[in-house]
PDB file of C-alpha atoms in Angstrom:
ATOM      1  CA  UNK A   1     -34.107  64.251 -28.703  1.00 97.00           C
ATOM      2  CA  UNK A   2     -31.034  62.012 -29.560  1.00 98.00           C
ATOM      3  CA  UNK A   3     -29.408  62.889 -32.819  1.00 98.00           C
ATOM      4  CA  UNK A   4     -27.674  60.667 -34.884  1.00 98.00           C
ATOM      5  CA  UNK A   5     -25.284  61.947 -37.190  1.00 98.00           C
ATOM      6  CA  UNK A   6     -24.431  59.742 -40.099  1.00 98.00           C
ATOM      7  CA  UNK A   7     -21.415  60.349 -42.457  1.00 97.00           C
ATOM      8  CA  UNK A   8     -21.266  60.721 -45.321  1.00 97.00           C
ATOM      9  CA  UNK A   9     -24.189  61.612 -46.800  1.00 98.00           C
ATOM     10  CA  UNK A  10     -23.060  59.784 -50.118  1.00 97.00           C
ATOM     11  CA  UNK A  11     -20.539  57.239 -50.673  1.00 97.00           C
ATOM     12  CA  UNK A  12     -19.471  56.326 -54.420  1.00 96.00           C
ATOM     13  CA  UNK A  13     -18.443  52.889 -54.629  1.00 96.00           C
ATOM     14  CA  UNK A  14     -16.620  50.651 -57.348  1.00 96.00           C
ATOM     15  CA  UNK A  15     -18.251  46.674 -57.378  1.00 96.00           C
ATOM     16  CA  UNK A  16     -16.351  44.259 -55.134  1.00 96.00           C
ATOM     17  CA  UNK A  17     -15.130  47.372 -53.326  1.00 96.00           C
ATOM     18  CA  UNK A  18     -15.523  48.327 -49.444  1.00 97.00           C
ATOM     19  CA  UNK A  19     -17.378  50.885 -47.289  1.00 97.00           C
ATOM     20  CA  UNK A  20     -17.513  52.524 -44.020  1.00 98.00           C
ATOM     21  CA  UNK A  21     -20.334  54.276 -43.208  1.00 98.00           C
ATOM     22  CA  UNK A  22     -20.131  55.950 -39.521  1.00 98.00           C
ATOM     23  CA  UNK A  23     -23.241  56.982 -37.077  1.00 98.00           C
ATOM     24  CA  UNK A  24     -22.607  58.907 -33.734  1.00 98.00           C
ATOM     25  CA  UNK A  25     -25.279  59.786 -31.456  1.00 98.00           C
ATOM     26  CA  UNK A  26     -25.257  62.963 -28.910  1.00 98.00           C
ATOM     27  CA  UNK A  27     -25.931  60.613 -26.188  1.00 98.00           C
ATOM     28  CA  UNK A  28     -24.793  57.228 -25.023  1.00 98.00           C
ATOM     29  CA  UNK A  29     -27.300  54.419 -26.156  1.00 98.00           C
ATOM     30  CA  UNK A  30     -26.043  52.171 -23.150  1.00 97.00           C
ATOM     31  CA  UNK A  31     -29.696  51.239 -22.136  1.00 96.00           C
ATOM     32  CA  UNK A  32     -30.134  50.958 -18.470  1.00 95.00           C
ATOM     33  CA  UNK A  33     -30.514  46.967 -19.071  1.00 95.00           C
ATOM     34  CA  UNK A  34     -26.909  46.981 -20.429  1.00 95.00           C
ATOM     35  CA  UNK A  35     -27.883  46.503 -23.694  1.00 95.00           C
ATOM     36  CA  UNK A  36     -26.944  49.000 -26.939  1.00 97.00           C
ATOM     37  CA  UNK A  37     -29.650  49.594 -29.633  1.00 97.00           C
ATOM     38  CA  UNK A  38     -28.489  50.788 -32.699  1.00 97.00           C
ATOM     39  CA  UNK A  39     -29.540  49.148 -35.640  1.00 98.00           C
ATOM     40  CA  UNK A  40     -28.627  49.498 -39.283  1.00 98.00           C
ATOM     41  CA  UNK A  41     -31.142  49.272 -42.242  1.00 98.00           C
ATOM     42  CA  UNK A  42     -31.015  49.869 -46.206  1.00 98.00           C
ATOM     43  CA  UNK A  43     -33.748  50.994 -47.793  1.00 98.00           C
ATOM     44  CA  UNK A  44     -33.285  49.996 -52.093  1.00 97.00           C
ATOM     45  CA  UNK A  45     -35.082  52.274 -54.290  1.00 94.00           C
ATOM     46  CA  UNK A  46     -39.074  51.799 -54.233  1.00 94.00           C
ATOM     47  CA  UNK A  47     -39.167  49.623 -51.064  1.00 97.00           C
ATOM     48  CA  UNK A  48     -39.216  49.586 -47.377  1.00 98.00           C
ATOM     49  CA  UNK A  49     -36.139  49.349 -45.080  1.00 98.00           C
ATOM     50  CA  UNK A  50     -35.247  46.434 -44.528  1.00 98.00           C
ATOM     51  CA  UNK A  51     -32.958  44.927 -40.998  1.00 98.00           C
ATOM     52  CA  UNK A  52     -29.869  44.408 -41.707  1.00 98.00           C
ATOM     53  CA  UNK A  53     -28.169  44.790 -38.462  1.00 98.00           C
ATOM     54  CA  UNK A  54     -29.211  45.049 -34.585  1.00 97.00           C
ATOM     55  CA  UNK A  55     -28.011  45.899 -31.457  1.00 97.00           C
ATOM     56  CA  UNK A  56     -24.643  46.743 -32.772  1.00 98.00           C
ATOM     57  CA  UNK A  57     -23.420  44.033 -34.422  1.00 98.00           C
ATOM     58  CA  UNK A  58     -26.032  40.844 -34.695  1.00 97.00           C
ATOM     59  CA  UNK A  59     -26.839  40.377 -38.443  1.00 98.00           C
ATOM     60  CA  UNK A  60     -30.524  39.516 -39.214  1.00 96.00           C
ATOM     61  CA  UNK A  61     -31.539  36.277 -40.865  1.00 95.00           C
ATOM     62  CA  UNK A  62     -30.675  36.187 -44.249  1.00 96.00           C
ATOM     63  CA  UNK A  63     -28.352  39.168 -44.304  1.00 98.00           C
ATOM     64  CA  UNK A  64     -24.566  37.890 -46.209  1.00 97.00           C
ATOM     65  CA  UNK A  65     -21.564  38.001 -44.070  1.00 97.00           C
ATOM     66  CA  UNK A  66     -20.153  40.934 -46.276  1.00 97.00           C
ATOM     67  CA  UNK A  67     -22.464  43.589 -43.754  1.00 98.00           C
ATOM     68  CA  UNK A  68     -20.491  43.648 -40.229  1.00 98.00           C
ATOM     69  CA  UNK A  69     -21.428  46.261 -37.571  1.00 98.00           C
ATOM     70  CA  UNK A  70     -19.401  47.604 -34.630  1.00 98.00           C
ATOM     71  CA  UNK A  71     -19.002  50.266 -31.992  1.00 98.00           C
ATOM     72  CA  UNK A  72     -19.952  51.501 -28.600  1.00 98.00           C
ATOM     73  CA  UNK A  73     -21.553  54.264 -26.853  1.00 97.00           C
ATOM     74  CA  UNK A  74     -22.066  57.024 -29.091  1.00 98.00           C
ATOM     75  CA  UNK A  75     -19.848  55.669 -32.396  1.00 98.00           C
ATOM     76  CA  UNK A  76     -20.670  53.194 -34.641  1.00 98.00           C
ATOM     77  CA  UNK A  77     -19.848  51.735 -37.532  1.00 98.00           C
ATOM     78  CA  UNK A  78     -21.263  49.756 -40.748  1.00 98.00           C
ATOM     79  CA  UNK A  79     -19.270  47.631 -43.200  1.00 98.00           C
ATOM     80  CA  UNK A  80     -19.798  46.509 -46.527  1.00 98.00           C
ATOM     81  CA  UNK A  81     -17.386  44.368 -48.046  1.00 96.00           C
ATOM     82  CA  UNK A  82     -17.258  42.896 -51.822  1.00 96.00           C
ATOM     83  CA  UNK A  83     -19.930  45.219 -52.669  1.00 97.00           C
ATOM     84  CA  UNK A  84     -22.532  43.952 -54.999  1.00 97.00           C
ATOM     85  CA  UNK A  85     -25.114  45.681 -57.081  1.00 96.00           C
ATOM     86  CA  UNK A  86     -28.110  44.570 -54.487  1.00 96.00           C
ATOM     87  CA  UNK A  87     -26.131  46.549 -51.652  1.00 97.00           C
ATOM     88  CA  UNK A  88     -26.959  50.447 -53.166  1.00 97.00           C
ATOM     89  CA  UNK A  89     -29.420  52.249 -51.521  1.00 98.00           C
ATOM     90  CA  UNK A  90     -29.392  54.298 -48.716  1.00 98.00           C
ATOM     91  CA  UNK A  91     -28.351  53.383 -45.261  1.00 98.00           C
ATOM     92  CA  UNK A  92     -29.877  54.464 -42.028  1.00 98.00           C
ATOM     93  CA  UNK A  93     -28.740  53.929 -38.619  1.00 98.00           C
ATOM     94  CA  UNK A  94     -31.585  53.908 -36.042  1.00 98.00           C
ATOM     95  CA  UNK A  95     -31.483  53.990 -32.071  1.00 98.00           C
ATOM     96  CA  UNK A  96     -34.061  52.536 -30.073  1.00 96.00           C
ATOM     97  CA  UNK A  97     -32.691  52.979 -26.415  1.00 96.00           C
ATOM     98  CA  UNK A  98     -34.219  56.663 -25.576  1.00 96.00           C
ATOM     99  CA  UNK A  99     -37.860  57.880 -26.862  1.00 93.00           C
ATOM    100  CA  UNK A 100     -38.315  58.998 -29.407  1.00 96.00           C
ATOM    101  CA  UNK A 101     -36.814  56.666 -31.454  1.00 97.00           C
ATOM    102  CA  UNK A 102     -34.719  58.745 -34.215  1.00 98.00           C
ATOM    103  CA  UNK A 103     -32.846  57.611 -37.403  1.00 98.00           C
ATOM    104  CA  UNK A 104     -30.026  59.343 -39.053  1.00 98.00           C
ATOM    105  CA  UNK A 105     -30.364  61.219 -42.251  1.00 98.00           C
ATOM    106  CA  UNK A 106     -29.487  58.657 -44.399  1.00 98.00           C
ATOM    107  CA  UNK A 107     -26.173  57.222 -46.492  1.00 98.00           C
ATOM    108  CA  UNK A 108     -26.912  56.592 -49.864  1.00 98.00           C
ATOM    109  CA  UNK A 109     -24.373  54.332 -51.318  1.00 97.00           C
ATOM    110  CA  UNK A 110     -23.998  54.717 -55.063  1.00 96.00           C
ATOM    111  CA  UNK A 111     -21.545  53.480 -58.134  1.00 94.00           C
ATOM    112  CA  UNK A 112     -18.960  55.461 -58.929  1.00 92.00           C
TER     113      UNK A 112
ATOM    114  CA  UNK B   1     -43.853  34.431 -43.516  1.00 95.00           C
ATOM    115  CA  UNK B   2     -44.539  37.989 -41.665  1.00 96.00           C
ATOM    116  CA  UNK B   3     -46.856  39.957 -43.430  1.00 97.00           C
ATOM    117  CA  UNK B   4     -47.823  43.364 -42.753  1.00 98.00           C
ATOM    118  CA  UNK B   5     -50.160  45.165 -44.947  1.00 98.00           C
ATOM    119  CA  UNK B   6     -51.314  49.326 -44.650  1.00 98.00           C
ATOM    120  CA  UNK B   7     -54.232  50.685 -45.828  1.00 98.00           C
ATOM    121  CA  UNK B   8     -56.588  53.592 -45.477  1.00 98.00           C
ATOM    122  CA  UNK B   9     -53.929  56.531 -46.965  1.00 98.00           C
ATOM    123  CA  UNK B  10     -55.113  58.824 -49.583  1.00 98.00           C
ATOM    124  CA  UNK B  11     -55.890  62.456 -49.919  1.00 98.00           C
ATOM    125  CA  UNK B  12     -57.245  64.793 -47.125  1.00 98.00           C
ATOM    126  CA  UNK B  13     -57.703  68.261 -46.139  1.00 98.00           C
ATOM    127  CA  UNK B  14     -55.689  70.492 -43.661  1.00 98.00           C
ATOM    128  CA  UNK B  15     -57.634  69.790 -40.272  1.00 98.00           C
ATOM    129  CA  UNK B  16     -59.420  66.620 -41.344  1.00 98.00           C
ATOM    130  CA  UNK B  17     -58.769  63.490 -39.999  1.00 98.00           C
ATOM    131  CA  UNK B  18     -57.626  59.864 -41.508  1.00 98.00           C
ATOM    132  CA  UNK B  19     -57.706  55.987 -40.056  1.00 98.00           C
ATOM    133  CA  UNK B  20     -54.837  53.534 -41.256  1.00 98.00           C
ATOM    134  CA  UNK B  21     -54.792  50.049 -40.928  1.00 98.00           C
ATOM    135  CA  UNK B  22     -52.170  47.623 -40.690  1.00 98.00           C
ATOM    136  CA  UNK B  23     -53.194  43.993 -40.999  1.00 98.00           C
ATOM    137  CA  UNK B  24     -50.582  41.302 -39.424  1.00 98.00           C
ATOM    138  CA  UNK B  25     -49.972  37.498 -40.385  1.00 97.00           C
ATOM    139  CA  UNK B  26     -47.438  35.298 -40.276  1.00 96.00           C
ATOM    140  CA  UNK B  27     -46.940  35.561 -36.310  1.00 95.00           C
ATOM    141  CA  UNK B  28     -48.715  35.783 -32.883  1.00 96.00           C
ATOM    142  CA  UNK B  29     -49.642  39.431 -33.258  1.00 96.00           C
ATOM    143  CA  UNK B  30     -50.975  39.879 -29.596  1.00 96.00           C
ATOM    144  CA  UNK B  31     -47.354  38.929 -28.145  1.00 95.00           C
ATOM    145  CA  UNK B  32     -45.653  41.739 -30.271  1.00 95.00           C
ATOM    146  CA  UNK B  33     -45.042  45.589 -29.756  1.00 95.00           C
ATOM    147  CA  UNK B  34     -46.066  47.542 -33.148  1.00 96.00           C
ATOM    148  CA  UNK B  35     -44.829  50.537 -34.298  1.00 97.00           C
ATOM    149  CA  UNK B  36     -46.042  53.127 -36.992  1.00 98.00           C
ATOM    150  CA  UNK B  37     -42.927  54.929 -38.429  1.00 98.00           C
ATOM    151  CA  UNK B  38     -43.350  57.692 -41.501  1.00 98.00           C
ATOM    152  CA  UNK B  39     -41.035  58.932 -44.739  1.00 98.00           C
ATOM    153  CA  UNK B  40     -41.956  62.354 -46.184  1.00 98.00           C
ATOM    154  CA  UNK B  41     -41.469  62.160 -50.269  1.00 96.00           C
ATOM    155  CA  UNK B  42     -37.661  62.425 -51.060  1.00 93.00           C
ATOM    156  CA  UNK B  43     -36.941  62.566 -47.085  1.00 96.00           C
ATOM    157  CA  UNK B  44     -35.796  60.165 -44.326  1.00 96.00           C
ATOM    158  CA  UNK B  45     -37.203  57.989 -41.955  1.00 98.00           C
ATOM    159  CA  UNK B  46     -39.094  59.226 -38.716  1.00 98.00           C
ATOM    160  CA  UNK B  47     -40.613  57.202 -35.818  1.00 98.00           C
ATOM    161  CA  UNK B  48     -44.056  58.262 -35.336  1.00 98.00           C
ATOM    162  CA  UNK B  49     -46.113  56.045 -32.165  1.00 97.00           C
ATOM    163  CA  UNK B  50     -45.614  52.601 -30.765  1.00 96.00           C
ATOM    164  CA  UNK B  51     -47.748  50.139 -28.687  1.00 96.00           C
ATOM    165  CA  UNK B  52     -47.144  47.443 -26.006  1.00 95.00           C
ATOM    166  CA  UNK B  53     -48.601  43.607 -27.167  1.00 96.00           C
ATOM    167  CA  UNK B  54     -51.618  44.336 -25.108  1.00 96.00           C
ATOM    168  CA  UNK B  55     -52.089  47.914 -26.094  1.00 97.00           C
ATOM    169  CA  UNK B  56     -51.988  49.420 -22.734  1.00 97.00           C
ATOM    170  CA  UNK B  57     -49.115  51.339 -23.275  1.00 96.00           C
ATOM    171  CA  UNK B  58     -48.516  53.886 -26.639  1.00 97.00           C
ATOM    172  CA  UNK B  59     -45.739  56.260 -27.419  1.00 96.00           C
ATOM    173  CA  UNK B  60     -45.760  59.236 -29.603  1.00 97.00           C
ATOM    174  CA  UNK B  61     -43.730  61.699 -30.535  1.00 97.00           C
ATOM    175  CA  UNK B  62     -43.951  65.137 -29.748  1.00 98.00           C
ATOM    176  CA  UNK B  63     -45.310  66.650 -33.183  1.00 98.00           C
ATOM    177  CA  UNK B  64     -48.062  63.943 -33.140  1.00 98.00           C
ATOM    178  CA  UNK B  65     -49.049  63.469 -29.717  1.00 98.00           C
ATOM    179  CA  UNK B  66     -52.716  64.823 -28.964  1.00 98.00           C
ATOM    180  CA  UNK B  67     -53.492  64.556 -32.542  1.00 98.00           C
ATOM    181  CA  UNK B  68     -52.929  60.799 -33.431  1.00 98.00           C
ATOM    182  CA  UNK B  69     -53.579  57.442 -31.650  1.00 98.00           C
ATOM    183  CA  UNK B  70     -51.914  54.261 -31.758  1.00 98.00           C
ATOM    184  CA  UNK B  71     -54.266  51.426 -31.039  1.00 98.00           C
ATOM    185  CA  UNK B  72     -54.676  47.717 -32.203  1.00 98.00           C
ATOM    186  CA  UNK B  73     -57.194  44.657 -31.853  1.00 98.00           C
ATOM    187  CA  UNK B  74     -55.554  41.888 -30.843  1.00 98.00           C
ATOM    188  CA  UNK B  75     -58.640  39.444 -32.332  1.00 98.00           C
ATOM    189  CA  UNK B  76     -58.014  40.676 -35.579  1.00 98.00           C
ATOM    190  CA  UNK B  77     -54.394  41.090 -35.736  1.00 98.00           C
ATOM    191  CA  UNK B  78     -54.527  44.832 -36.921  1.00 98.00           C
ATOM    192  CA  UNK B  79     -52.878  47.709 -35.841  1.00 98.00           C
ATOM    193  CA  UNK B  80     -54.322  51.281 -36.132  1.00 98.00           C
ATOM    194  CA  UNK B  81     -53.775  54.749 -36.241  1.00 98.00           C
ATOM    195  CA  UNK B  82     -56.137  57.604 -35.802  1.00 98.00           C
ATOM    196  CA  UNK B  83     -54.721  60.834 -37.307  1.00 98.00           C
ATOM    197  CA  UNK B  84     -56.871  63.949 -36.506  1.00 98.00           C
ATOM    198  CA  UNK B  85     -56.060  67.830 -37.076  1.00 98.00           C
ATOM    199  CA  UNK B  86     -54.070  66.956 -39.918  1.00 98.00           C
ATOM    200  CA  UNK B  87     -51.554  69.450 -41.374  1.00 98.00           C
ATOM    201  CA  UNK B  88     -49.377  69.461 -44.648  1.00 98.00           C
ATOM    202  CA  UNK B  89     -46.102  68.641 -42.282  1.00 98.00           C
ATOM    203  CA  UNK B  90     -47.866  64.592 -42.221  1.00 98.00           C
ATOM    204  CA  UNK B  91     -47.705  64.268 -45.544  1.00 98.00           C
ATOM    205  CA  UNK B  92     -45.952  60.890 -45.635  1.00 98.00           C
ATOM    206  CA  UNK B  93     -45.385  57.373 -46.281  1.00 98.00           C
ATOM    207  CA  UNK B  94     -46.465  55.473 -43.428  1.00 98.00           C
ATOM    208  CA  UNK B  95     -45.306  52.027 -42.465  1.00 98.00           C
ATOM    209  CA  UNK B  96     -46.144  49.599 -39.727  1.00 98.00           C
ATOM    210  CA  UNK B  97     -43.710  47.756 -38.559  1.00 98.00           C
ATOM    211  CA  UNK B  98     -42.848  44.981 -36.030  1.00 96.00           C
ATOM    212  CA  UNK B  99     -39.996  43.246 -34.255  1.00 90.00           C
ATOM    213  CA  UNK B 100     -38.577  39.947 -34.572  1.00 86.00           C
ATOM    214  CA  UNK B 101     -38.562  38.532 -30.741  1.00 85.00           C
ATOM    215  CA  UNK B 102     -40.424  39.141 -27.817  1.00 81.00           C
ATOM    216  CA  UNK B 103     -39.329  42.377 -25.641  1.00 81.00           C
ATOM    217  CA  UNK B 104     -37.560  43.458 -28.725  1.00 84.00           C
ATOM    218  CA  UNK B 105     -37.753  47.342 -29.366  1.00 82.00           C
ATOM    219  CA  UNK B 106     -36.829  47.587 -33.292  1.00 91.00           C
ATOM    220  CA  UNK B 107     -38.100  47.249 -36.549  1.00 95.00           C
ATOM    221  CA  UNK B 108     -37.476  43.621 -38.511  1.00 96.00           C
ATOM    222  CA  UNK B 109     -40.553  43.639 -40.212  1.00 97.00           C
ATOM    223  CA  UNK B 110     -42.076  46.516 -42.577  1.00 98.00           C
ATOM    224  CA  UNK B 111     -44.775  46.168 -44.502  1.00 98.00           C
ATOM    225  CA  UNK B 112     -45.164  48.501 -48.187  1.00 98.00           C
ATOM    226  CA  UNK B 113     -46.479  51.301 -46.598  1.00 98.00           C
ATOM    227  CA  UNK B 114     -49.653  54.021 -47.405  1.00 98.00           C
ATOM    228  CA  UNK B 115     -49.531  57.800 -48.876  1.00 98.00           C
ATOM    229  CA  UNK B 116     -50.831  59.929 -46.637  1.00 98.00           C
ATOM    230  CA  UNK B 117     -51.269  63.048 -48.473  1.00 98.00           C
ATOM    231  CA  UNK B 118     -52.622  66.692 -46.667  1.00 98.00           C
ATOM    232  CA  UNK B 119     -53.373  69.290 -49.036  1.00 97.00           C
ATOM    233  CA  UNK B 120     -56.224  71.194 -49.963  1.00 96.00           C
TER     234      UNK B 120
END
Protein backbone atom coordinates (compact mmCIF):
# COMPACT_ATOMS: atom_id res chain seq x y z
CA UNK A 1 0.00 0.00 0.00
CA UNK A 2 1.08 3.59 -0.62
CA UNK A 3 2.00 5.22 2.67
CA UNK A 4 0.98 8.87 2.95
CA UNK A 5 3.03 10.77 5.52
CA UNK A 6 1.52 14.06 6.64
CA UNK A 7 3.39 16.65 8.67
CA UNK A 8 2.98 18.22 11.08
CA UNK A 9 0.47 16.28 13.18
CA UNK A 10 -0.63 19.47 14.93
CA UNK A 11 -0.38 23.02 13.63
CA UNK A 12 -1.09 25.98 15.91
CA UNK A 13 -2.02 29.11 13.99
CA UNK A 14 -3.09 32.68 14.63
CA UNK A 15 -6.11 33.99 12.79
CA UNK A 16 -4.95 35.83 9.70
CA UNK A 17 -1.75 33.82 9.53
CA UNK A 18 -0.41 31.48 6.87
CA UNK A 19 0.38 27.77 7.22
CA UNK A 20 1.62 24.87 5.12
CA UNK A 21 0.90 21.17 5.43
CA UNK A 22 3.12 18.58 3.83
CA UNK A 23 2.08 15.22 2.41
CA UNK A 24 4.66 12.74 1.12
CA UNK A 25 3.89 9.44 -0.56
CA UNK A 26 5.97 6.27 -0.45
CA UNK A 27 5.80 6.00 -4.25
CA UNK A 28 5.07 8.26 -7.18
CA UNK A 29 1.45 9.33 -7.55
CA UNK A 30 1.70 9.86 -11.30
CA UNK A 31 -0.93 7.63 -12.88
CA UNK A 32 -0.40 5.78 -16.15
CA UNK A 33 -2.83 8.29 -17.70
CA UNK A 34 -0.40 11.11 -16.83
CA UNK A 35 -2.52 12.63 -14.07
CA UNK A 36 -1.54 12.87 -10.41
CA UNK A 37 -4.38 11.88 -8.09
CA UNK A 38 -3.55 13.70 -4.87
CA UNK A 39 -6.35 15.50 -3.08
CA UNK A 40 -6.90 17.48 0.12
CA UNK A 41 -9.83 17.39 2.56
CA UNK A 42 -10.88 19.27 5.66
CA UNK A 43 -12.92 17.62 8.38
CA UNK A 44 -14.47 20.07 10.79
CA UNK A 45 -15.51 18.81 14.23
CA UNK A 46 -18.64 16.66 14.03
CA UNK A 47 -18.84 16.90 10.25
CA UNK A 48 -18.08 14.76 7.22
CA UNK A 49 -14.88 15.51 5.31
CA UNK A 50 -15.14 18.14 2.60
CA UNK A 51 -13.09 18.28 -0.59
CA UNK A 52 -10.81 21.31 -0.86
CA UNK A 53 -8.29 20.53 -3.59
CA UNK A 54 -8.34 17.78 -6.24
CA UNK A 55 -5.55 16.58 -8.50
CA UNK A 56 -2.84 18.49 -6.64
CA UNK A 57 -3.84 22.07 -7.33
CA UNK A 58 -7.49 22.40 -8.43
CA UNK A 59 -9.82 24.10 -5.98
CA UNK A 60 -13.22 22.44 -5.64
CA UNK A 61 -16.38 24.47 -6.16
CA UNK A 62 -16.85 27.12 -3.48
CA UNK A 63 -13.38 26.74 -1.94
CA UNK A 64 -11.79 30.15 -1.27
CA UNK A 65 -8.59 31.08 -3.08
CA UNK A 66 -6.88 31.25 0.33
CA UNK A 67 -6.36 27.52 -0.20
CA UNK A 68 -3.74 26.38 -2.68
CA UNK A 69 -2.13 23.06 -3.48
CA UNK A 70 1.15 22.27 -5.15
CA UNK A 71 3.66 19.51 -5.65
CA UNK A 72 4.54 16.61 -7.89
CA UNK A 73 5.65 12.99 -7.82
CA UNK A 74 5.83 12.15 -4.12
CA UNK A 75 5.93 15.55 -2.43
CA UNK A 76 2.86 17.77 -2.00
CA UNK A 77 1.87 20.85 -0.03
CA UNK A 78 -1.35 22.54 1.01
CA UNK A 79 -1.06 26.25 1.84
CA UNK A 80 -3.66 28.24 3.69
CA UNK A 81 -3.29 32.01 3.82
CA UNK A 82 -5.22 34.49 5.95
CA UNK A 83 -6.53 31.69 8.20
CA UNK A 84 -10.14 32.17 9.33
CA UNK A 85 -12.02 30.47 12.20
CA UNK A 86 -13.91 28.20 9.76
CA UNK A 87 -10.57 26.75 8.56
CA UNK A 88 -9.96 24.98 11.87
CA UNK A 89 -10.20 21.20 11.87
CA UNK A 90 -8.27 18.19 10.61
CA UNK A 91 -6.76 18.19 7.13
CA UNK A 92 -6.18 14.95 5.22
CA UNK A 93 -4.43 14.18 1.98
CA UNK A 94 -5.68 11.30 -0.17
CA UNK A 95 -4.06 9.43 -3.03
CA UNK A 96 -6.32 7.71 -5.56
CA UNK A 97 -3.65 6.75 -8.08
CA UNK A 98 -3.06 3.29 -6.65
CA UNK A 99 -5.41 0.78 -5.03
CA UNK A 100 -6.00 0.70 -2.15
CA UNK A 101 -6.65 4.42 -1.95
CA UNK A 102 -4.89 5.77 1.13
CA UNK A 103 -5.20 8.83 3.33
CA UNK A 104 -2.63 10.64 5.38
CA UNK A 105 -3.06 10.44 9.15
CA UNK A 106 -4.24 14.02 9.36
CA UNK A 107 -3.02 17.44 10.49
CA UNK A 108 -5.00 19.26 13.14
CA UNK A 109 -5.15 23.00 12.56
CA UNK A 110 -5.89 24.76 15.84
CA UNK A 111 -5.63 28.20 17.36
CA UNK A 112 -2.48 29.23 19.18
CA UNK B 1 -28.05 19.57 -4.95
CA UNK B 2 -26.18 16.31 -4.42
CA UNK B 3 -27.43 14.42 -1.38
CA UNK B 4 -26.16 11.15 0.07
CA UNK B 5 -27.98 9.66 3.05
CA UNK B 6 -26.56 6.58 4.75
CA UNK B 7 -28.60 4.25 6.95
CA UNK B 8 -28.43 0.80 8.48
CA UNK B 9 -25.77 1.28 11.14
CA UNK B 10 -26.11 0.08 14.69
CA UNK B 11 -24.79 -2.23 17.38
CA UNK B 12 -23.98 -5.77 16.21
CA UNK B 13 -22.19 -8.72 17.80
CA UNK B 14 -18.88 -9.98 16.42
CA UNK B 15 -19.39 -12.51 13.66
CA UNK B 16 -22.82 -11.18 12.70
CA UNK B 17 -23.89 -9.25 9.61
CA UNK B 18 -25.17 -5.78 8.78
CA UNK B 19 -26.20 -4.09 5.54
CA UNK B 20 -25.68 -0.39 4.99
CA UNK B 21 -27.55 1.68 2.43
CA UNK B 22 -26.81 5.03 0.85
CA UNK B 23 -29.67 6.83 -0.89
CA UNK B 24 -28.46 9.25 -3.54
CA UNK B 25 -30.22 12.20 -5.14
CA UNK B 26 -29.43 15.35 -7.09
CA UNK B 27 -27.32 13.68 -9.79
CA UNK B 28 -27.52 10.88 -12.34
CA UNK B 29 -26.52 8.04 -10.05
CA UNK B 30 -25.93 5.49 -12.81
CA UNK B 31 -23.16 7.63 -14.35
CA UNK B 32 -20.83 7.66 -11.35
CA UNK B 33 -18.61 5.32 -9.44
CA UNK B 34 -19.45 5.13 -5.75
CA UNK B 35 -17.35 4.55 -2.67
CA UNK B 36 -17.47 3.60 1.00
CA UNK B 37 -14.98 5.16 3.41
CA UNK B 38 -14.87 4.57 7.16
CA UNK B 39 -13.52 6.32 10.23
CA UNK B 40 -12.94 4.51 13.51
CA UNK B 41 -13.73 6.59 16.63
CA UNK B 42 -11.14 9.36 17.03
CA UNK B 43 -9.10 7.92 14.13
CA UNK B 44 -8.37 8.85 10.54
CA UNK B 45 -10.07 8.00 7.28
CA UNK B 46 -9.83 4.63 5.57
CA UNK B 47 -11.09 3.73 2.10
CA UNK B 48 -13.17 0.53 2.20
CA UNK B 49 -14.62 -0.27 -1.22
CA UNK B 50 -15.56 1.15 -4.61
CA UNK B 51 -17.94 0.17 -7.40
CA UNK B 52 -18.10 1.20 -11.07
CA UNK B 53 -21.15 2.98 -12.50
CA UNK B 54 -22.63 -0.21 -13.92
CA UNK B 55 -21.72 -2.29 -10.89
CA UNK B 56 -19.62 -4.58 -13.04
CA UNK B 57 -16.35 -3.76 -11.28
CA UNK B 58 -15.75 -3.71 -7.55
CA UNK B 59 -12.67 -3.02 -5.44
CA UNK B 60 -11.95 -3.68 -1.75
CA UNK B 61 -9.28 -3.12 0.80
CA UNK B 62 -7.62 -6.37 1.83
CA UNK B 63 -8.95 -6.35 5.39
CA UNK B 64 -12.58 -6.55 4.20
CA UNK B 65 -12.13 -8.66 1.07
CA UNK B 66 -14.28 -11.78 1.29
CA UNK B 67 -16.36 -10.32 4.16
CA UNK B 68 -17.85 -7.13 2.67
CA UNK B 69 -19.77 -6.77 -0.60
CA UNK B 70 -20.43 -3.45 -2.29
CA UNK B 71 -23.37 -3.29 -4.68
CA UNK B 72 -25.75 -0.79 -6.22
CA UNK B 73 -29.28 -0.52 -7.57
CA UNK B 74 -29.22 2.15 -10.26
CA UNK B 75 -33.01 2.05 -10.63
CA UNK B 76 -33.31 3.04 -6.96
CA UNK B 77 -30.21 5.31 -6.90
CA UNK B 78 -28.99 3.39 -3.90
CA UNK B 79 -25.58 2.07 -2.87
CA UNK B 80 -25.16 -0.83 -0.46
CA UNK B 81 -22.49 -2.38 1.72
CA UNK B 82 -23.18 -5.90 2.96
CA UNK B 83 -20.90 -6.58 5.91
CA UNK B 84 -20.52 -10.17 7.07
CA UNK B 85 -18.33 -11.79 9.75
CA UNK B 86 -17.97 -8.45 11.47
CA UNK B 87 -15.03 -7.84 13.78
CA UNK B 88 -14.42 -5.31 16.53
CA UNK B 89 -11.96 -3.52 14.25
CA UNK B 90 -14.80 -2.79 11.82
CA UNK B 91 -16.30 -0.40 14.38
CA UNK B 92 -16.45 2.96 12.62
CA UNK B 93 -18.59 5.62 11.03
CA UNK B 94 -19.18 4.56 7.44
CA UNK B 95 -19.50 7.26 4.77
CA UNK B 96 -20.63 6.86 1.20
CA UNK B 97 -19.11 9.24 -1.30
CA UNK B 98 -19.22 10.12 -4.98
CA UNK B 99 -17.06 12.13 -7.38
CA UNK B 100 -18.33 15.23 -9.18
CA UNK B 101 -17.21 14.21 -12.65
CA UNK B 102 -17.76 11.12 -14.75
CA UNK B 103 -14.67 8.95 -14.62
CA UNK B 104 -13.26 10.76 -11.61
CA UNK B 105 -11.99 8.49 -8.85
CA UNK B 106 -11.87 10.68 -5.82
CA UNK B 107 -14.52 11.73 -3.33
CA UNK B 108 -16.26 15.06 -3.84
CA UNK B 109 -19.57 14.61 -2.03
CA UNK B 110 -19.97 12.71 1.23
CA UNK B 111 -22.94 11.60 3.25
CA UNK B 112 -23.30 12.32 6.96
CA UNK B 113 -22.19 8.81 7.88
CA UNK B 114 -23.72 5.91 9.79
CA UNK B 115 -22.11 4.44 12.91
CA UNK B 116 -21.42 0.71 13.10
CA UNK B 117 -20.42 -0.66 16.49
CA UNK B 118 -19.24 -4.27 16.69
CA UNK B 119 -19.29 -5.45 20.27
CA UNK B 120 -20.62 -8.28 22.41
